[in-house]
Amino acid sequence: MENIEFEKFDVTKVANLILYMLHKKVKHLNDKKLTLMIFFMEFNHTEYCGSKVFFDTYIKQKRNPEGLILSDLFDLIANEEELEEDDLRQFLINELCEYVEIDINKKDTFVELKFTPLDEEFDEELFSKDEMKTIQKTINAYSETSVRNLSNETFSLDIVRNTEIDNIIL
């Protein structure tokens, strides 16, 4: 987790994005689809605006890009690991859980995290006008897409195809 942007990672924006995606009824929304959707948002926003929105770092894995921070948080939640109170990851998980309830669904071959909104409402003011355009563009493009197809779609990007496995894409 020695990553320059770890301190910049914006879990409040992630939580609000989940609320927005739930409100927009994004199909098949789970931890994997959320991570992939954020990858596309980060890619597009970096391409067109020169900066990231959520500030995760994406590493190429065999099947798809994986956000270092968000994937780590979701793994901790899925495995119900106990963290020290002063662990920054515990703070990030707590912040996320103030906005959404995270249900752990254990399947035969994997664990899936599903989200349910709590009392908080989506706060559009957390995002710039350009960030909202990026979010809406990505949701419009992939709202109906399955996790598997979305994962495959990442390989249509040159930056993903040309990056070696276990190296930083974005």
C-alpha positions as semicolon CSV with decimal commas, in nm:
position;residue;x (nm);y (nm);z (nm)
1;M;0,000;0,000;0,000
2;E;0,296;0,230;-0,033
3;N;0,127;0,446;-0,289
4;I;0,173;0,819;-0,335
5;E;-0,200;0,880;-0,377
6;F;-0,319;0,668;-0,082
7;E;-0,375;0,980;0,127
8;K;-0,568;1,141;-0,161
9;F;-0,812;0,849;-0,200
10;D;-1,161;0,997;-0,156
11;V;-1,382;0,738;0,011
12;T;-1,659;0,997;0,061
13;K;-1,682;1,041;-0,315
14;V;-1,686;0,662;-0,357
15;A;-1,969;0,632;-0,104
16;N;-2,165;0,905;-0,280
17;L;-2,103;0,740;-0,615
18;I;-2,253;0,417;-0,477
19;L;-2,560;0,613;-0,362
20;Y;-2,588;0,771;-0,707
21;M;-2,551;0,436;-0,884
22;L;-2,816;0,280;-0,661
23;H;-3,047;0,573;-0,734
24;K;-2,981;0,531;-1,109
25;K;-3,057;0,158;-1,071
26;V;-2,726;0,039;-1,217
27;K;-2,775;-0,331;-1,286
28;H;-2,548;-0,602;-1,139
29;L;-2,394;-0,351;-0,895
30;N;-2,152;-0,523;-0,661
31;D;-1,796;-0,456;-0,545
32;K;-1,643;-0,581;-0,871
33;K;-1,867;-0,377;-1,100
34;L;-1,818;-0,067;-0,884
35;T;-1,440;-0,104;-0,903
36;L;-1,453;-0,146;-1,282
37;M;-1,690;0,147;-1,325
38;I;-1,457;0,366;-1,119
39;F;-1,166;0,249;-1,336
40;F;-1,350;0,371;-1,647
41;M;-1,436;0,697;-1,473
42;E;-1,073;0,751;-1,368
43;F;-0,948;0,663;-1,718
44;N;-1,192;0,894;-1,896
45;H;-1,150;1,181;-1,653
46;T;-0,771;1,157;-1,674
47;E;-0,788;1,148;-2,056
48;Y;-1,018;1,448;-2,091
49;C;-0,954;1,656;-1,778
50;G;-0,603;1,556;-1,674
51;S;-0,687;1,435;-1,322
52;K;-0,850;1,152;-1,131
53;V;-1,181;1,176;-0,944
54;F;-1,137;0,916;-0,669
55;F;-0,756;0,877;-0,666
56;D;-0,720;0,501;-0,661
57;T;-0,428;0,336;-0,840
58;Y;-0,513;0,062;-1,087
59;I;-0,295;-0,243;-1,143
60;K;-0,338;-0,479;-1,437
61;Q;-0,443;-0,826;-1,329
62;K;-0,508;-1,125;-1,553
63;R;-0,883;-1,063;-1,583
64;N;-0,915;-0,687;-1,533
65;P;-0,766;-0,375;-1,375
66;E;-0,787;-0,374;-0,996
67;G;-0,797;-0,066;-0,774
68;L;-0,532;-0,108;-0,505
69;I;-0,713;0,076;-0,228
70;L;-1,074;-0,009;-0,302
71;S;-0,998;-0,376;-0,367
72;D;-0,805;-0,395;-0,040
73;L;-1,096;-0,240;0,151
74;F;-1,345;-0,476;-0,013
75;D;-1,123;-0,778;0,063
76;L;-1,105;-0,675;0,429
77;I;-1,484;-0,638;0,443
78;A;-1,548;-0,966;0,258
79;N;-1,312;-1,157;0,489
80;E;-1,452;-0,977;0,795
81;E;-1,100;-0,896;0,911
82;E;-1,048;-0,703;1,231
83;L;-0,820;-0,401;1,203
84;E;-0,655;-0,185;1,465
85;E;-0,852;0,130;1,546
86;D;-0,571;0,352;1,421
87;D;-0,543;0,171;1,085
88;L;-0,634;0,420;0,810
89;R;-0,818;0,142;0,625
90;Q;-1,052;0,103;0,925
91;F;-1,130;0,474;0,903
92;L;-1,204;0,440;0,529
93;I;-1,431;0,138;0,584
94;N;-1,614;0,319;0,865
95;E;-1,663;0,622;0,641
96;L;-1,802;0,405;0,362
97;C;-2,038;0,231;0,603
98;E;-2,185;0,565;0,712
99;Y;-2,340;0,591;0,366
100;V;-2,417;0,234;0,262
101;E;-2,479;-0,101;0,422
102;I;-2,252;-0,364;0,274
103;D;-2,391;-0,716;0,256
104;I;-2,150;-1,007;0,224
105;N;-2,287;-1,277;-0,009
106;K;-2,076;-1,591;-0,007
107;K;-2,102;-1,787;-0,331
108;D;-1,944;-2,123;-0,414
109;T;-1,633;-1,977;-0,575
110;F;-1,624;-1,613;-0,461
111;V;-1,759;-1,354;-0,220
112;E;-1,975;-1,072;-0,353
113;L;-2,043;-0,743;-0,175
114;K;-2,379;-0,576;-0,239
115;F;-2,479;-0,226;-0,133
116;T;-2,792;-0,082;0,027
117;P;-2,830;0,293;0,089
118;L;-2,855;0,420;0,446
119;D;-2,999;0,756;0,552
120;E;-2,746;0,969;0,363
121;E;-2,845;1,124;0,031
122;F;-2,623;1,167;-0,273
123;D;-2,431;1,497;-0,247
124;E;-2,364;1,629;-0,596
125;E;-2,166;1,922;-0,453
126;L;-1,876;1,685;-0,377
127;F;-1,816;1,658;-0,752
128;S;-1,717;1,921;-1,006
129;K;-1,931;1,971;-1,315
130;D;-1,671;1,783;-1,523
131;E;-1,661;1,496;-1,271
132;M;-2,040;1,462;-1,289
133;K;-2,020;1,451;-1,669
134;T;-1,763;1,172;-1,644
135;I;-1,976;0,980;-1,393
136;Q;-2,294;1,018;-1,599
137;K;-2,115;0,921;-1,922
138;T;-1,980;0,602;-1,763
139;I;-2,312;0,509;-1,602
140;N;-2,495;0,570;-1,931
141;A;-2,245;0,351;-2,115
142;Y;-2,226;0,060;-1,869
143;S;-2,536;0,065;-1,647
144;E;-2,678;-0,251;-1,805
145;T;-2,345;-0,429;-1,857
146;S;-2,262;-0,744;-1,662
147;V;-1,947;-0,760;-1,453
148;R;-1,788;-1,011;-1,691
149;N;-1,860;-0,801;-2,000
150;L;-1,741;-0,486;-1,826
151;S;-1,422;-0,665;-1,727
152;N;-1,372;-0,773;-2,089
153;E;-1,441;-0,416;-2,204
154;T;-1,137;-0,288;-2,013
155;F;-0,917;-0,480;-2,260
156;S;-1,051;-0,267;-2,545
157;L;-0,833;0,014;-2,406
158;D;-0,476;0,030;-2,539
159;I;-0,344;0,133;-2,198
160;V;-0,480;-0,189;-2,046
161;R;-0,365;-0,416;-2,329
162;N;-0,017;-0,259;-2,339
163;T;0,047;-0,274;-1,963
164;E;0,219;-0,582;-1,823
165;I;0,035;-0,783;-1,555
166;D;0,098;-0,652;-1,199
167;N;0,205;-0,310;-1,331
168;I;0,029;0,023;-1,281
169;I;-0,217;0,115;-1,555
170;L;-0,344;0,437;-1,407
